[in-house]
Every structure is written in structure tokens, then in C-alpha cells.
mmCIF file of C-alpha atoms in Angstrom:
data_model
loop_
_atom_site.group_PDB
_atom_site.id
_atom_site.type_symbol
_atom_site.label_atom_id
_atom_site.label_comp_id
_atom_site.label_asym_id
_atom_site.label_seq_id
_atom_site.Cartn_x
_atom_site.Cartn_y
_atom_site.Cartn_z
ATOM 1 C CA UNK A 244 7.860 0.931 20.990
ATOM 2 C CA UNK A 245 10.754 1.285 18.391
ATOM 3 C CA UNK A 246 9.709 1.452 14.787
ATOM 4 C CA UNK A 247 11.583 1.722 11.444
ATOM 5 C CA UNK A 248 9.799 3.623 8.064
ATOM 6 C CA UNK A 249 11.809 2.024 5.894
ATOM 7 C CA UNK A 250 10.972 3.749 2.482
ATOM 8 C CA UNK A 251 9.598 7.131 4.321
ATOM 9 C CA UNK A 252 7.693 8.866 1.317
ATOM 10 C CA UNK A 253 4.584 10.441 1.736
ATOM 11 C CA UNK A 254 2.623 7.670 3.677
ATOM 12 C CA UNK A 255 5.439 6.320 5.567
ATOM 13 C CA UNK A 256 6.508 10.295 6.707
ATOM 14 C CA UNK A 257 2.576 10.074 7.364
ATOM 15 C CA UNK A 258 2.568 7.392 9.559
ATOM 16 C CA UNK A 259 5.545 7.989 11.133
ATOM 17 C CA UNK A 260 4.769 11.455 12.492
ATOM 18 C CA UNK A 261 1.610 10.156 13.851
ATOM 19 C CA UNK A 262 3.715 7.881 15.551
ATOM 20 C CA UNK A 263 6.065 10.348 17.001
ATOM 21 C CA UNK A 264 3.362 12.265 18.455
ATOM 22 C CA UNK A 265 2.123 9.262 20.144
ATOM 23 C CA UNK A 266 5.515 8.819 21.533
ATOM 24 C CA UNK A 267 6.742 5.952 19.890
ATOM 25 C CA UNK A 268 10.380 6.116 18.513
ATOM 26 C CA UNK A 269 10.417 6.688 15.474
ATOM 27 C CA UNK A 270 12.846 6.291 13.141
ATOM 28 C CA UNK A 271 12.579 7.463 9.200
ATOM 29 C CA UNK A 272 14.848 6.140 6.273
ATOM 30 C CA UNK A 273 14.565 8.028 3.394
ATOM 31 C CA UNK A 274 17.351 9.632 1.072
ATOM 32 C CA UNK A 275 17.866 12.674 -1.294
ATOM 33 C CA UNK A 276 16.380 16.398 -0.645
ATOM 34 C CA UNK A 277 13.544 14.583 1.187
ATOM 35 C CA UNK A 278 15.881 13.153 3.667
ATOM 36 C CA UNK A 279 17.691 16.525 4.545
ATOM 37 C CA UNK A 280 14.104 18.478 4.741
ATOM 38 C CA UNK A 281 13.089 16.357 7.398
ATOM 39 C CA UNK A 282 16.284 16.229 9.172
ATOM 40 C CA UNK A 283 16.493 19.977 9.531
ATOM 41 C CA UNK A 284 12.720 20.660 9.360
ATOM 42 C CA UNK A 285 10.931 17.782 10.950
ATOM 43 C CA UNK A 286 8.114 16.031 9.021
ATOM 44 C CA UNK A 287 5.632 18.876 7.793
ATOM 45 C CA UNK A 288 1.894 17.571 7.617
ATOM 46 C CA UNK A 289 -0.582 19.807 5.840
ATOM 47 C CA UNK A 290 -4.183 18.360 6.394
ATOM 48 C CA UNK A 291 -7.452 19.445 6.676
ATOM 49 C CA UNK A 292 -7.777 18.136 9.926
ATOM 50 C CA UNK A 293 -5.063 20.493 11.319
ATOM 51 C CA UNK A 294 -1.269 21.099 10.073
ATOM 52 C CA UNK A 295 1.334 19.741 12.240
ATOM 53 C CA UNK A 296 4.888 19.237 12.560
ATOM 54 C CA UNK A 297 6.681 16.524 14.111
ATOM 55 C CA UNK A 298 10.714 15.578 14.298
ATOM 56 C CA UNK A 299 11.150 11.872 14.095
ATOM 57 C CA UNK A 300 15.291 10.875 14.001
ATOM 58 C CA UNK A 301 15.838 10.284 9.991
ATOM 59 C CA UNK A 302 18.746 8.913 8.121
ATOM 60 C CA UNK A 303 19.389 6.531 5.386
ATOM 61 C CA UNK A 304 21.179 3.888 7.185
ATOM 62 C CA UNK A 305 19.131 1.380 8.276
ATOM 63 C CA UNK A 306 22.434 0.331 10.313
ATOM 64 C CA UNK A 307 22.309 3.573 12.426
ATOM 65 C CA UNK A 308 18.937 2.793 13.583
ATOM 66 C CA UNK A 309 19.392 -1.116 14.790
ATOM 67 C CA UNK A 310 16.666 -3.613 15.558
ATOM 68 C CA UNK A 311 12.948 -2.426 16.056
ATOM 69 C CA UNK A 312 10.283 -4.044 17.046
ATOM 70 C CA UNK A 313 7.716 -2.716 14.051
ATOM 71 C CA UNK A 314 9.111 -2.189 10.666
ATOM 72 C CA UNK A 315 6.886 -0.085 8.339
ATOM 73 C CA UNK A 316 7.291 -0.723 4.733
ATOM 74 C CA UNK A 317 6.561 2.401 2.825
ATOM 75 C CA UNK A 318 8.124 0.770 -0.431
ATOM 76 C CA UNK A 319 6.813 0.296 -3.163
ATOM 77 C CA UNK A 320 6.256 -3.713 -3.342
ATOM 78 C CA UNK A 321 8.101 -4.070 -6.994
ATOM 79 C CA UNK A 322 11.387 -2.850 -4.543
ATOM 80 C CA UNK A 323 10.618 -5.528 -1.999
ATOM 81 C CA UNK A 324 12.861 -8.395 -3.225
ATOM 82 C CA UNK A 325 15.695 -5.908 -3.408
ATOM 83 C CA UNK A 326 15.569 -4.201 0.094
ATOM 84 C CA UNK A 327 17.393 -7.233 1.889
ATOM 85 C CA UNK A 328 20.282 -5.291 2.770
ATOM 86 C CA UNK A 329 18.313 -2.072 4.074
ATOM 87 C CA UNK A 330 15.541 -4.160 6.342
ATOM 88 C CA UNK A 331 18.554 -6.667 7.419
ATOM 89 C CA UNK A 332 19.720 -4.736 9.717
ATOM 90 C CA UNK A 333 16.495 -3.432 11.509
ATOM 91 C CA UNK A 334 15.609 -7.346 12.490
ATOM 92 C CA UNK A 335 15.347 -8.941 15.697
ATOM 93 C CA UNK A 336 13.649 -12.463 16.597
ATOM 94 C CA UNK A 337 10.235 -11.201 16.863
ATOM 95 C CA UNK A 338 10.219 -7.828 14.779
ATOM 96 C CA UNK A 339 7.145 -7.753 12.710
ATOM 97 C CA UNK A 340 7.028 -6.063 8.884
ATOM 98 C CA UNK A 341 4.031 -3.625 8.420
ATOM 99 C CA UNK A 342 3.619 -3.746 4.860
ATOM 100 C CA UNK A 343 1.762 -0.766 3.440
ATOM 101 C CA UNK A 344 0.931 -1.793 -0.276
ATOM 102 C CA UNK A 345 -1.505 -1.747 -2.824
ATOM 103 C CA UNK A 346 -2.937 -4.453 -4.188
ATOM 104 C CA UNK A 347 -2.139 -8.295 -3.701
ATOM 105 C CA UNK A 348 0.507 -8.854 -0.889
ATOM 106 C CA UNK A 349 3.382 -11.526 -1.350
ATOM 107 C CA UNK A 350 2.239 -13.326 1.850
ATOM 108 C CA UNK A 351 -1.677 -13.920 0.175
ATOM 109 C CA UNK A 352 -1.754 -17.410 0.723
ATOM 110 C CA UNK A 353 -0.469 -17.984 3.957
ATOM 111 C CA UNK A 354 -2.003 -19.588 6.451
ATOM 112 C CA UNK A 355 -5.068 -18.509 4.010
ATOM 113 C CA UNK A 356 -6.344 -22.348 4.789
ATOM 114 C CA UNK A 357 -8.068 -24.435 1.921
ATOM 115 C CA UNK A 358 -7.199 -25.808 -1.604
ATOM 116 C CA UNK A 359 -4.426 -22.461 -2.016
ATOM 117 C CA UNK A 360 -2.736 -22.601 1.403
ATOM 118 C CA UNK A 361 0.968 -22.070 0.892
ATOM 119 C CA UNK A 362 0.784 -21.387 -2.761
ATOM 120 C CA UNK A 363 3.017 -18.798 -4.208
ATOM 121 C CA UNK A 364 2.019 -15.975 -6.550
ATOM 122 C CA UNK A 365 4.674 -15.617 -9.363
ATOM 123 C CA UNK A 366 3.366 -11.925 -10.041
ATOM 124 C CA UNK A 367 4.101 -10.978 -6.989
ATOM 125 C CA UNK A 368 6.753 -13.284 -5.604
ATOM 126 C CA UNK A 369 8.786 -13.915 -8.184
ATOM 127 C CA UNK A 370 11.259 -17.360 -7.795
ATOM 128 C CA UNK A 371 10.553 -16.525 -4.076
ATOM 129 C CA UNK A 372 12.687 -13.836 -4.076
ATOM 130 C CA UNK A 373 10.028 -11.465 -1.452
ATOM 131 C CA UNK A 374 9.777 -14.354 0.588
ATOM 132 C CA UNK A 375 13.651 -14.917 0.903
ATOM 133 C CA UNK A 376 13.955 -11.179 2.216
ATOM 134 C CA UNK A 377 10.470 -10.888 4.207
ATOM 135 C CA UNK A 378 9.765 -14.185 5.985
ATOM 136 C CA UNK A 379 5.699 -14.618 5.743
ATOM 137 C CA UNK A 380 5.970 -14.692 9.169
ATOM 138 C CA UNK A 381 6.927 -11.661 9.923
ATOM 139 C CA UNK A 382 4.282 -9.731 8.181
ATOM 140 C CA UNK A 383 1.374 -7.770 9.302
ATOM 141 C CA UNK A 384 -0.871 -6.741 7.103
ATOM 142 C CA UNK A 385 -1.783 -3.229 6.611
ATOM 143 C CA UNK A 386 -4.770 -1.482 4.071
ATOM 144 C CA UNK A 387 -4.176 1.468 3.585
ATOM 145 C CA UNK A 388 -7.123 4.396 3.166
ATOM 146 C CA UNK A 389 -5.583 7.560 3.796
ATOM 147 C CA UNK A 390 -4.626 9.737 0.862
ATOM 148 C CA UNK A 391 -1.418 11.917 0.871
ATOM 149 C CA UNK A 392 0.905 13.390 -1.233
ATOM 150 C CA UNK A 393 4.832 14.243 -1.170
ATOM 151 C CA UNK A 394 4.055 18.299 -1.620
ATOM 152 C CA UNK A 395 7.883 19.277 -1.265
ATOM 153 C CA UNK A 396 10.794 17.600 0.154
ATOM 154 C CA UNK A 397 9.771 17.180 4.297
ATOM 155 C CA UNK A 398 5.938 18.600 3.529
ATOM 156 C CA UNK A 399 3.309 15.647 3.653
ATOM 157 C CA UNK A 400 -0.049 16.983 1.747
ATOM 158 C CA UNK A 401 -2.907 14.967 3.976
ATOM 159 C CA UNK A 402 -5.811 14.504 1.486
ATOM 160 C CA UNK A 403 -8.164 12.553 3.366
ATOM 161 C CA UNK A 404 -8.866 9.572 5.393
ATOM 162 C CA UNK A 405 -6.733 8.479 8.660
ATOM 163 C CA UNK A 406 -7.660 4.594 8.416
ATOM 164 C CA UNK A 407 -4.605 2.071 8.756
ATOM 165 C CA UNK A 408 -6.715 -1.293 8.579
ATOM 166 C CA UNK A 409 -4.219 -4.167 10.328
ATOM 167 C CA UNK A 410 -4.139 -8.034 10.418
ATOM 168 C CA UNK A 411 -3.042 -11.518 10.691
ATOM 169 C CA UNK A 412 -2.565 -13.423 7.723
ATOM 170 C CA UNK A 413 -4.022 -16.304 9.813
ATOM 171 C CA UNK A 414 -6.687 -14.115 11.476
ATOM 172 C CA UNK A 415 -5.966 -14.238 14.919
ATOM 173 C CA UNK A 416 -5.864 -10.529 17.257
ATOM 174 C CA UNK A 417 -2.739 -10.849 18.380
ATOM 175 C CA UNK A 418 -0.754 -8.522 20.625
ATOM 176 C CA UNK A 419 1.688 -7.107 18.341
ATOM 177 C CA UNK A 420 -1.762 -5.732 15.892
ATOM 178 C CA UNK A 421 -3.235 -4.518 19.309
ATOM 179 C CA UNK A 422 -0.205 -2.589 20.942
ATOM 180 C CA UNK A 423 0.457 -1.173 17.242
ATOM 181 C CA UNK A 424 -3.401 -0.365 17.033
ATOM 182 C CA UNK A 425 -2.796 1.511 19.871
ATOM 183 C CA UNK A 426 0.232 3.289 19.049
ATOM 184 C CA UNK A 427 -1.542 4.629 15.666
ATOM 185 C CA UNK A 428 -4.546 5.498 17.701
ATOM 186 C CA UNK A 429 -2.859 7.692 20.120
ATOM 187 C CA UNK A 430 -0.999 9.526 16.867
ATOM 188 C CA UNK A 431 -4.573 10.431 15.811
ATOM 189 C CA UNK A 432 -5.255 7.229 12.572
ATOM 190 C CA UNK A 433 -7.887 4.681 12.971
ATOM 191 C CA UNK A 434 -6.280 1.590 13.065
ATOM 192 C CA UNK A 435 -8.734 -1.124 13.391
ATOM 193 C CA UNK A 436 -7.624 -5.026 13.678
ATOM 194 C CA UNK A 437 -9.443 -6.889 11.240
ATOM 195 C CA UNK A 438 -9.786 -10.111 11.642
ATOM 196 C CA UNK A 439 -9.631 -11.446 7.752
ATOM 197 C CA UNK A 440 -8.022 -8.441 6.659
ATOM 198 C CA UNK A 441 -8.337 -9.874 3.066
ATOM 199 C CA UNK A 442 -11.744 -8.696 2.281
ATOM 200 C CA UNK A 443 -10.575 -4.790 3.054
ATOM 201 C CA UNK A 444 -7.398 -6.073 0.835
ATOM 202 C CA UNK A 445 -9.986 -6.392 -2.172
ATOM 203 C CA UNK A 446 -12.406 -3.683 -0.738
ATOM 204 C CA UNK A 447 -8.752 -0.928 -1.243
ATOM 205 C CA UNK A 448 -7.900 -3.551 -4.659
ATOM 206 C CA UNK A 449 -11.538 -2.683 -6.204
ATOM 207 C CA UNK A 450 -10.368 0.943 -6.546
ATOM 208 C CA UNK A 451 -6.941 0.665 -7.156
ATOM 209 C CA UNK A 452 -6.893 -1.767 -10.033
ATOM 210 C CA UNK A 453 -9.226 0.324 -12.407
ATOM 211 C CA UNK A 454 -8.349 4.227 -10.939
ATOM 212 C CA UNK A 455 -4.585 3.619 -10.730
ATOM 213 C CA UNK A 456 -3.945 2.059 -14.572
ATOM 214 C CA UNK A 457 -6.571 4.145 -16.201
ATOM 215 C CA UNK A 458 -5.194 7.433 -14.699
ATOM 216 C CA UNK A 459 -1.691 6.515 -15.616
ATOM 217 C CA UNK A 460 -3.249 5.828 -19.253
ATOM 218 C CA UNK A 461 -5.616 9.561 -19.151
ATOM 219 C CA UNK A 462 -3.246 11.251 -17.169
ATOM 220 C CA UNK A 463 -6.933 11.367 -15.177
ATOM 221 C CA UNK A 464 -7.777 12.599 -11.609
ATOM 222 C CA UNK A 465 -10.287 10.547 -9.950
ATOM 223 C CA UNK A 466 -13.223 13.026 -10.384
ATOM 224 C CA UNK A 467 -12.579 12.991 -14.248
ATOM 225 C CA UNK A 468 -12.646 9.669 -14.501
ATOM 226 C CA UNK A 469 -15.696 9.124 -12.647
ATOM 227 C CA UNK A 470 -17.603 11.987 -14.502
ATOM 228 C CA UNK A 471 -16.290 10.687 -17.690
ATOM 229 C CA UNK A 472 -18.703 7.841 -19.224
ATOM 230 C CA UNK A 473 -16.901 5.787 -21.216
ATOM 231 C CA UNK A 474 -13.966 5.595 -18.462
ATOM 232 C CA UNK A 475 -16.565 5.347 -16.235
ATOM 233 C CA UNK A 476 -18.151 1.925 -18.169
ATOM 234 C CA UNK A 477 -14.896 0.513 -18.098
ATOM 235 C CA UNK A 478 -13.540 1.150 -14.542
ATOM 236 C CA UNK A 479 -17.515 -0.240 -13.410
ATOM 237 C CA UNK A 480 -16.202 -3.329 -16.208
ATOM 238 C CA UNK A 481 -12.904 -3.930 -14.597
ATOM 239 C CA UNK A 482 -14.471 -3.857 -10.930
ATOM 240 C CA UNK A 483 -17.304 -6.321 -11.393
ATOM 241 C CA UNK A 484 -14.468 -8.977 -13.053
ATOM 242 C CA UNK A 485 -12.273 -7.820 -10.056
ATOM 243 C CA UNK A 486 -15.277 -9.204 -7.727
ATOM 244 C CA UNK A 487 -15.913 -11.760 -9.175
ATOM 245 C CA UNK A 488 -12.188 -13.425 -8.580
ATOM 246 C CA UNK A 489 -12.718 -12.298 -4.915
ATOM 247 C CA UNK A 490 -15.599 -14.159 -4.610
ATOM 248 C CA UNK A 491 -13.913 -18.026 -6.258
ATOM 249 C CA UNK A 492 -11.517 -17.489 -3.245
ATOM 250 C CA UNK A 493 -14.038 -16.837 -1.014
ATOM 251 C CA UNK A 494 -14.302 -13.067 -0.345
ATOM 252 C CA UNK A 495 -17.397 -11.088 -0.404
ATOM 253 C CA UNK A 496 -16.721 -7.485 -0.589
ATOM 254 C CA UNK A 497 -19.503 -5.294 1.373
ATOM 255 C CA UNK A 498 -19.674 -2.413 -0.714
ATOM 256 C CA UNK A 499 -21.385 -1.553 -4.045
ATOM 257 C CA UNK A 500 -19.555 -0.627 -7.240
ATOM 258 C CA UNK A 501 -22.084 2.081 -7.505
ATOM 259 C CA UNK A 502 -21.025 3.353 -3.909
ATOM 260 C CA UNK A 503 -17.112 2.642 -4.901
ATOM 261 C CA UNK A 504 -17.355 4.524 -7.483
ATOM 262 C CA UNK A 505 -19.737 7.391 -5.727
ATOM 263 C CA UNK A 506 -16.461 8.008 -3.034
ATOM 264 C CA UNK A 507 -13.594 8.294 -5.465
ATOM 265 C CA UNK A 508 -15.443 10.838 -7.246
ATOM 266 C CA UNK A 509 -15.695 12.618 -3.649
ATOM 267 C CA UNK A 510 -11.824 12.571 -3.453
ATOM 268 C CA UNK A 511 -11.813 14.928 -5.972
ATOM 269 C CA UNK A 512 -8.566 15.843 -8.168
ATOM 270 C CA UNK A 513 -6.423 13.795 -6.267
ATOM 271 C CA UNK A 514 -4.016 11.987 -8.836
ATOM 272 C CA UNK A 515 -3.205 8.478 -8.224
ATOM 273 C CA UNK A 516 0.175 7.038 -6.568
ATOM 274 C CA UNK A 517 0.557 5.405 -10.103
ATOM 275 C CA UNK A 518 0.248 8.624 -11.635
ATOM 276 C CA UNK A 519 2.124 10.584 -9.250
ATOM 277 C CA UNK A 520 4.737 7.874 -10.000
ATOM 278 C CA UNK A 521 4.626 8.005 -13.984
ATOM 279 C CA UNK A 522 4.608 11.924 -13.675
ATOM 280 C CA UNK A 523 8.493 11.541 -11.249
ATOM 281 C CA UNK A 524 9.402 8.921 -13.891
ATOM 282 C CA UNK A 525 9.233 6.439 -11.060
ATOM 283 C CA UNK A 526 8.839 2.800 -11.741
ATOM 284 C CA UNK A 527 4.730 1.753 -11.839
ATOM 285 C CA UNK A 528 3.468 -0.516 -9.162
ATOM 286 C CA UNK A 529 1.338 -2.469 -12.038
ATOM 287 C CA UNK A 530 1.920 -6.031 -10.609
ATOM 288 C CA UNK A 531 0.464 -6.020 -7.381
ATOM 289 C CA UNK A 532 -2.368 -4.839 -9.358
ATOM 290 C CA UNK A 533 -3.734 -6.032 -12.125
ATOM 291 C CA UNK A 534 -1.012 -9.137 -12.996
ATOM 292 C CA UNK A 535 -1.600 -10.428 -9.677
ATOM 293 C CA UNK A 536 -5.859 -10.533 -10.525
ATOM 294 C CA UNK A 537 -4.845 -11.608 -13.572
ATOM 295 C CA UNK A 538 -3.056 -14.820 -12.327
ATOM 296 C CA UNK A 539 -5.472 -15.343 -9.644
ATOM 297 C CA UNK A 540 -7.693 -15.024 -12.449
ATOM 298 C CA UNK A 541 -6.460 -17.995 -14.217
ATOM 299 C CA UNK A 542 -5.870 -19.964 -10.901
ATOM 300 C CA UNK A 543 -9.751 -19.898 -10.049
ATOM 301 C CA UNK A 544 -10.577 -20.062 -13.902
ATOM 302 C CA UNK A 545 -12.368 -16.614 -13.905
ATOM 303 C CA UNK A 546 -12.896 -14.815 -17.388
ATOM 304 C CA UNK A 547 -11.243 -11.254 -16.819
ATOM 305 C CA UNK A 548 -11.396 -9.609 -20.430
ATOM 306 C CA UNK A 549 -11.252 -6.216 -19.407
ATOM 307 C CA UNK A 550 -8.443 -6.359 -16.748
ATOM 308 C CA UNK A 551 -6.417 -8.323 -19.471
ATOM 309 C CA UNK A 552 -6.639 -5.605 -21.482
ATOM 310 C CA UNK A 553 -5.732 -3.058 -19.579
ATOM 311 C CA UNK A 554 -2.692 -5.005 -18.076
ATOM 312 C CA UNK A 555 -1.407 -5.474 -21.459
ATOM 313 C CA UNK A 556 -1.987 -1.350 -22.238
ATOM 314 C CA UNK A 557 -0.638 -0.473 -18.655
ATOM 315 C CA UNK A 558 2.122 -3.016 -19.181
ATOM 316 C CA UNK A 559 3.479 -1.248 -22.020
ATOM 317 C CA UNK A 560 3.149 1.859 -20.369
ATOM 318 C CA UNK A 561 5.311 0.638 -17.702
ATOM 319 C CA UNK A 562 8.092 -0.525 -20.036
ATOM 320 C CA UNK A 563 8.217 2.533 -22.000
ATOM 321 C CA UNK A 564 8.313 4.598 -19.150
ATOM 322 C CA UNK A 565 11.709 3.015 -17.485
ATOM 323 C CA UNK A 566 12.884 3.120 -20.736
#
């Protein structure tokens, strides 16, 4: 099994190590002091589960490495429309696209079935312009519950969780999610093969849509929002209008707010990938988010108050910060 981390920051040096100690080859593309760590040091994983090193190939031409058969996206998704001529060159005929994000992929809607089959999210897709560079068919969708951090260049802080949730966007167990499942098993992540991964897409959503703005806004850790109250009202606001849309497209997520809420606190200080990202001066990854709740929002006809406002506060936030 050949696979490309295209975008190999902490989660994709994450995964790929795991994947190199499974034997897969592995192949990181990265750039910058982070790039030249791993190249002389190998990928550094510090984890309560056990430290390891591993010593994937790494580069940052995607040219070098030629087609794969697995390419996992560890970009952030407001890069995705602009990564044509990095992934380009990784591509065969059947090479599927692992896309690690937060929040609302680009590929949603297909083969979702009913009255939205097909349709196109503007917030996320803009003009088409993720579709045009990764083909809906190509994707495989991947939830991501593991939390990690970039420590130093080449050193991979493991926080906690190993699960890699994978799937069809039309639901089917197909062979490339099981040989993949497989691979990431053997590297030491749960990987299971959902079959509608959408519901753990809104299950990871639920948590990301309120922690990720509001501790970009309080420069917050998860444990002080949860122990604060007022944050704590709102975040508990934002999730039950967050449900709500799930459930006029048909998804019932299987988990409390109340026991949501109860495991962030358990993750402790960990700071958010939006505020890890504010704190580099690194564009935010707001759209995935809350615009794309917010438009699915307005497709369904679902009041959202509370996200609206926070997209408009976390909106601004974005803008001034690439200013």
C-alpha cells in the first residue's frame, strides 16, 4: 500500500507514522523546519500510550513521490481548491482522497440520496472550485477523534484518542475502506468503517462548531470553557441548534449534549486546532464550521440564532487576523 500525507502537520505526521509502522509506504509532504526535522529525525510521537519514532520518506514535491493508491489530506479544507497542482501529481485511475477535516465536507451531498442529492454547498465548495480539484468520487471520508499537537518541528504531541472513523459517501463497505482499515489498525488507530459516516460527521461537528470559535474568541482551553457558565450556556445553545439541522436532514446523533460536553472537559487544556491556528497567525478553518450549518441552516429552514452570531463574531476574527 502506497500512501501520500499531503499537508503532513500534526495529524497527517500522526497518521502517517502509524502507517509506517504498519508497513505501508509512506510518503510525507510537508515544507519549512518541519520538513527538514523529519527528514533527518524521523517523525517523533510523544503519547501517553508510549513515545515512538518512525522514518517515513518526506519531501515537498508531490512529483518525487508519484501515484499512490491512498492520498491523506492533512490540509486544512479552506486550502483544498488551491492544492490542484500538489495532489495532481499523486493520482492514478483509482487513487482514493482520505480527507481528514473538520466540519462539513465538500462531497456532503453525494450520493446522500433524497430531496439534496447532488446539491452543492457554496460555503464549502465555492463555484465548484473543491470539486474541480477533488472529484467526489474519489473521496473517502474520514472523522477524525484523535487529538495532537505540532510540539516542535518533527515532534507530534499525542493528546488522546487513536479513532480514524472511515466511509462511503454512498454507504457501501467497500474494499479500499477495509484494506485502509486495516492498514491503520496494524499502525496501532481504530479505524472503524462506518457505514453512514455522516452521523459521526455531526457527532465530531457538535464539538467543533461551539469549542473551536469560542476558544479562538476566549483564547479558552476546553476545560475553561466547560467550567465557565456563561460559555458553557452558550456552547450547550449553539449545540442543541447544531442538532437540530442534523436532524431536518435526517441524522440523529447518539450522544447527549450533557455527555458532549462532560468529555471535552476531560480533554483538559488542550487548545483547539482553531486556536492553535489563530495563535501561528494561520488562516481559521471557520467555514467548514459554522457557515456551512449556517447555510444548511437556511436550506432546511432551521432557526440558528446563536450560531449566526457567533459566525458573524468568528468571521471578523478571521478577517482581522489575515489582515
Amino acid at each position: 500500500m502506497k500512501v501520500a500525507v499531503l499537508g503532513a502537520g500534526a495529524i497527517g505526521a500522526y497518521v502517517g507514522a502509524a502507517l509506517h509502522r504498519a508497513g505501508a509506504d509512506v510518503h510525507l509532504i510537508a515544507r519549512g523546519p518541519h520538513l527538514a526535522a523529519m527528514r533527518q529525525y524521523g517523525v517523533r510521537v510523544r503519547s501517553p500510550r508510549g513515545d515512538f519514532t518512525a522514518h517515513p520518506r518526506a519531501t515537498d514535491d508531490p512529483a518525487e513521490v508519484g501515484p499512490v493508491d491512498y492520498v491523506f489530506l492533512g490540509l486544512k479544507a479552506n486550502s483544498y481548491a488551491a492544492c490542484g497542482p500538489l495532489i495532481e501529481p499523486l493520482l492514478h485511475g483509482t487513487t482514493a482522497v482520505v480527507a481528514a477535516q473538520n466540519g462539513i465536507p465538500w462531497w456532503y451531498f453525494h450520493r446522500h440520496g433524497g430531496p439534496y442529492d447532488g446539491r452543492r454547498l457554496e460555503s464549502v465548495d465555492p463555484a465548484g472550485t473543491v470539486s474541480a480539484v477533488l472529484a467526489p468520487e474519489r473521496a473517502v471520508g474520514c472523522v477524525v477523534y484523535a487529538a495532537t499537537e505540532l510540539e516542535q518541528p518533527g515532534v507530534v504531541r499525542h493528546v488522546e484518542g487513536t479513532r480514524f472513523s472511515i466511509g462511503e459517501p454512498g454507504r457501501e463497505i467497500s474494499p479500499r475502506c477495509l484494506a485502509l482499515s486495516e492498514a491503520m489498525r496494524s499502525g496501532g488507530l481504530k479505524c472503524p468503517v462506518e457505514p453512514d459516516l455522516r452521523g459521526d460527521i455531526w457527532l465530531k461537528l457538535l464539538g467543533n462548531i461551539s469549542f473551536n470559535p469560542i476558544s479562538a474568541l476566549a483564547r479558552a482551553t476546553m476545560r475553561q470553557m466547560c467550567l465557565h457558565g456563561g460559555t458553557r450556556e452558550v456552547i450547550e445553545t449553539m449545540m442543541t441548534e447544531t442538532l437540530a439541522v442534523a436532524a431536518a436532514l435526517g441524522c440523529e446523533v447518539g450522544v447527549s449534549i450533557e455527555r458532549r460536553i462532560a468529555g471535552a472537559e476531560r480533554v483538559g487544556d488542550h487548545r483547539t486546532s482553531t486556536l492553535q491556528d489563530l495563535e501561528r497567525g494561520k488562516p481559521l478553518e471557520l467555514d467548514v464550521l459554522l457557515a456551512a450549518v449556517v447555510e444548511l441552516a437556511e436550506i432546511t429552514g432551521v432557526p440558528v440564532p446563536t450560531l449566526r452570531t457567533v459566525h458573524a463574531l468568528s468571521d471578523l476574527l478571521a478577517l482581522r487576523s489575515a489582515a
